[in-house]
């Protein structure tokens, strides 16, 4: 691929919390249709082919995007961090959820989506140095408890801890790590290039698995199955991350990550509309309560103090609370920093 330089020029993301929330919500909306699309796709297509084939297809889209935009190659440190993103959201989450859902129901899998915001917030503290205020944790815990209580009451959570539950736990941990690291890296690369480079970096793993899955089970499906696969490829694994990582970079990883609390509820709605599944009045009540918790979380002030990028002088551009470290570097006038106008670049 033709590139402009062997090193990536820094891209300073403008700190705009409102835009971060809007972009994060758009990403969650895109991801909320992933489960119904997966259910349609795996009805006739092999689950392993669906899980890894969509990553291969998305990587082709990523290659085209990077080539058309003339994106420079990441630096050595950025490649290392991209490997964490790839491990979490390109390989880890699809792999372990596929293994889990071979024996568990999709309703049980909704637990994964429910605890993911909490795991994202934990990694935002560990990896990105954010410090959410106490009210953030209280509101987030309340939203998590509401959804878990609903799942327990509806029968989606039952029985003892199984191997499938361990797979789901591994999926949550890896995805939370991938979200936090990707949101942090997007402050320098932009949301689009972060997921694009991660997809290309994953090809040595995703291509062989896809080929083996296709040889063992020849991909044969109807229009509905391939439509679902197409959505997972173009939206869930590609375009959705454009908005999601850009939102995390602009609004704070921990805070924007909590928007995911509404994802199980949105999935229920899409399941009713697209698959004809019933949505109970209790689900609507829980949806309203969870939305209230999300609104409360977004109204919390400050609390996001990211750690400086490796190699950056400690005195360079101290960020204000809630502001990405890259914005501090912008005020310090680092050469090569470019303020982006495109909200999802």
XYZ file of C-alpha atoms in Angstrom, residues 23-291:
269
model
C -20.663 9.664 18.004
C -20.657 7.087 20.801
C -24.438 6.764 20.574
C -24.161 6.252 16.818
C -21.625 3.493 17.386
C -23.859 1.763 19.955
C -26.791 2.003 17.541
C -24.687 0.244 14.902
C -23.523 -2.464 17.337
C -27.029 -3.036 18.713
C -28.036 -4.783 15.479
C -25.073 -7.163 15.589
C -26.830 -9.896 17.569
C -29.938 -10.092 15.335
C -27.698 -9.991 12.245
C -25.544 -12.779 13.689
C -28.574 -14.927 14.458
C -29.754 -14.550 10.867
C -26.294 -15.265 9.442
C -25.461 -18.361 11.503
C -28.811 -19.912 10.665
C -27.211 -21.313 7.508
C -23.561 -20.159 7.652
C -20.862 -21.677 9.867
C -20.340 -19.606 13.069
C -16.543 -19.667 12.679
C -16.853 -18.413 9.120
C -19.188 -15.637 10.263
C -16.946 -14.622 13.182
C -13.674 -14.404 11.213
C -14.917 -13.944 7.663
C -16.489 -10.631 8.562
C -13.099 -9.451 9.856
C -11.463 -10.413 6.550
C -14.137 -8.580 4.570
C -13.824 -5.533 6.827
C -10.034 -5.629 6.370
C -10.504 -5.303 2.606
C -12.665 -2.234 3.193
C -10.020 -0.927 5.597
C -7.253 -1.400 3.014
C -9.280 0.564 0.445
C -9.959 3.367 2.945
C -6.323 3.688 3.991
C -5.144 3.671 0.386
C -7.677 6.285 -0.741
C -6.843 8.581 2.175
C -3.084 8.084 1.833
C -2.764 7.255 5.509
C 0.828 7.085 6.804
C 1.952 3.969 8.612
C 1.691 3.827 12.397
C 4.819 4.153 14.504
C 6.368 1.174 16.268
C 4.634 2.072 19.544
C 1.313 2.533 17.755
C 1.672 -0.907 16.138
C 2.147 -2.390 19.600
C -1.005 -0.688 20.865
C -2.904 -1.667 17.714
C -2.095 -5.303 18.478
C -4.026 -4.875 21.741
C -6.986 -3.421 19.825
C -6.869 -6.298 17.343
C -6.674 -8.881 20.111
C -9.710 -7.405 21.820
C -12.243 -6.380 19.178
C -11.187 -8.166 15.978
C -10.141 -11.605 17.268
C -10.970 -12.065 20.956
C -14.573 -10.925 21.191
C -15.849 -12.647 18.013
C -13.971 -15.862 18.868
C -15.127 -16.289 22.460
C -18.703 -15.192 21.842
C -18.911 -17.668 18.953
C -17.638 -20.464 21.194
C -20.059 -19.491 23.958
C -23.119 -19.180 21.750
C -22.717 -22.687 20.389
C -24.180 -23.914 23.695
C -25.796 -20.805 25.188
C -28.727 -18.741 23.983
C -28.402 -15.265 22.539
C -30.460 -13.964 25.482
C -27.801 -15.290 27.851
C -25.196 -13.652 25.653
C -26.855 -10.302 26.357
C -25.105 -10.446 29.731
C -21.845 -9.846 27.860
C -23.115 -6.559 26.461
C -24.455 -5.556 29.884
C -21.184 -5.845 31.798
C -19.056 -4.481 28.942
C -19.503 -0.788 29.923
C -18.185 -1.531 33.414
C -15.192 -3.402 31.997
C -14.529 -0.562 29.542
C -14.531 1.914 32.441
C -12.083 -0.241 34.411
C -9.650 -0.348 31.486
C -10.151 3.402 30.931
C -8.685 3.842 34.409
C -5.921 1.246 33.975
C -4.875 2.001 30.381
C -5.943 5.603 29.704
C -5.449 7.089 33.164
C -9.009 8.421 33.430
C -10.437 9.184 36.866
C -14.265 9.250 36.804
C -15.954 10.882 39.835
C -17.909 8.825 42.414
C -21.283 9.779 40.894
C -20.162 8.168 37.642
C -19.577 4.827 39.335
C -22.841 5.037 41.290
C -24.935 5.738 38.181
C -23.079 3.126 36.152
C -23.554 0.485 38.850
C -27.259 1.346 39.055
C -27.708 0.923 35.304
C -25.795 -2.358 35.359
C -27.885 -3.654 38.275
C -31.129 -2.754 36.518
C -30.260 -4.653 33.357
C -28.884 -7.670 35.238
C -32.032 -7.769 37.382
C -34.167 -7.700 34.241
C -32.159 -10.505 32.650
C -32.414 -12.585 35.829
C -36.179 -12.005 36.089
C -36.691 -12.890 32.432
C -34.791 -16.158 32.811
C -31.762 -15.147 30.734
C -29.440 -15.778 33.695
C -29.751 -19.171 35.301
C -27.756 -22.181 36.357
C -24.166 -22.466 37.517
C -21.028 -21.073 35.919
C -20.331 -23.104 32.777
C -17.551 -23.227 30.211
C -19.689 -20.991 27.991
C -19.855 -18.431 30.820
C -16.051 -18.476 31.035
C -15.906 -17.840 27.288
C -18.296 -14.912 27.735
C -16.175 -13.529 30.558
C -13.060 -13.759 28.368
C -14.944 -11.971 25.578
C -15.961 -9.140 27.913
C -12.457 -8.658 29.305
C -10.802 -8.627 25.880
C -13.419 -6.361 24.320
C -13.253 -3.883 27.196
C -9.477 -3.793 26.779
C -9.820 -3.309 23.017
C -12.347 -0.505 23.461
C -10.221 1.371 25.992
C -6.955 0.970 24.083
C -8.656 1.849 20.798
C -10.283 4.955 22.268
C -6.941 6.047 23.680
C -5.134 5.399 20.393
C -7.850 7.183 18.412
C -6.775 10.440 20.085
C -3.680 10.251 17.866
C -4.743 8.176 14.841
C -8.440 9.020 14.641
C -11.262 6.510 14.994
C -11.289 5.358 11.363
C -7.565 4.653 11.036
C -7.448 2.919 14.422
C -9.892 0.181 13.429
C -8.542 0.020 9.862
C -4.963 -0.683 10.922
C -6.174 -3.138 13.590
C -8.126 -5.073 10.947
C -5.104 -5.286 8.638
C -2.881 -6.328 11.527
C -5.288 -9.208 12.264
C -5.188 -10.716 8.770
C -2.511 -13.357 9.587
C -5.040 -14.816 12.043
C -8.409 -14.078 10.440
C -7.566 -15.283 6.916
C -6.386 -18.828 7.830
C -9.338 -19.385 10.187
C -11.779 -18.169 7.533
C -10.250 -20.421 4.861
C -10.315 -23.499 7.108
C -13.914 -22.792 8.152
C -14.947 -22.388 4.504
C -13.224 -25.657 3.522
C -14.807 -27.610 6.365
C -18.252 -26.140 5.860
C -18.870 -24.699 2.434
C -20.556 -21.287 2.853
C -24.084 -21.710 1.576
C -26.842 -19.367 2.647
C -29.862 -17.522 1.439
C -30.344 -13.811 0.910
C -31.144 -13.214 4.581
C -28.000 -14.975 5.804
C -25.692 -13.095 3.452
C -27.443 -9.809 4.267
C -26.752 -10.417 7.936
C -23.143 -11.310 7.143
C -22.831 -8.141 5.057
C -24.096 -6.002 7.931
C -21.632 -7.594 10.349
C -18.808 -6.962 7.895
C -19.539 -3.408 6.765
C -21.159 -1.961 9.891
C -20.463 -4.001 13.029
C -16.793 -4.634 12.228
C -15.996 -1.501 10.203
C -18.160 1.623 10.030
C -19.525 1.293 13.562
C -15.989 1.609 14.940
C -15.434 4.832 12.986
C -18.021 6.536 15.180
C -17.356 4.507 18.341
C -13.619 5.142 18.638
C -14.017 8.774 17.605
C -16.633 9.178 20.330
C -14.430 7.557 22.975
C -11.530 9.817 22.010
C -13.606 13.021 22.203
C -15.906 12.395 25.147
C -13.807 10.231 27.464
C -13.541 6.439 27.310
C -15.219 5.717 30.637
C -18.096 8.165 30.216
C -18.949 7.479 26.567
C -18.463 3.752 27.181
C -21.446 3.757 29.541
C -23.756 4.499 26.604
C -23.424 0.765 25.940
C -25.879 0.221 28.809
C -28.709 0.892 26.362
C -27.377 -1.624 23.821
C -29.198 -4.710 25.206
C -32.469 -2.781 25.160
C -31.903 -1.644 21.575
C -31.094 -5.232 20.651
C -34.452 -6.311 22.073
C -36.189 -3.729 19.902
C -34.366 -4.826 16.747
C -35.116 -8.454 17.590
C -38.819 -7.620 17.797
C -38.825 -5.613 14.569
C -36.593 -7.871 12.468
C -37.085 -11.309 13.999
C -40.603 -11.020 15.396
C -39.537 -11.640 18.986
C -41.781 -10.322 21.769
C -40.752 -7.313 23.887
C -42.379 -7.344 27.326
C -43.626 -4.240 29.205
C -40.920 -4.956 31.778
C -38.273 -4.488 29.109
C -39.666 -1.057 28.281
C -39.644 -0.048 31.959
C -36.047 -1.174 32.346
C -35.150 0.673 29.146
C -36.456 3.931 30.567
C -34.617 3.438 33.855
C -31.337 2.583 32.117
C -31.654 5.647 29.893
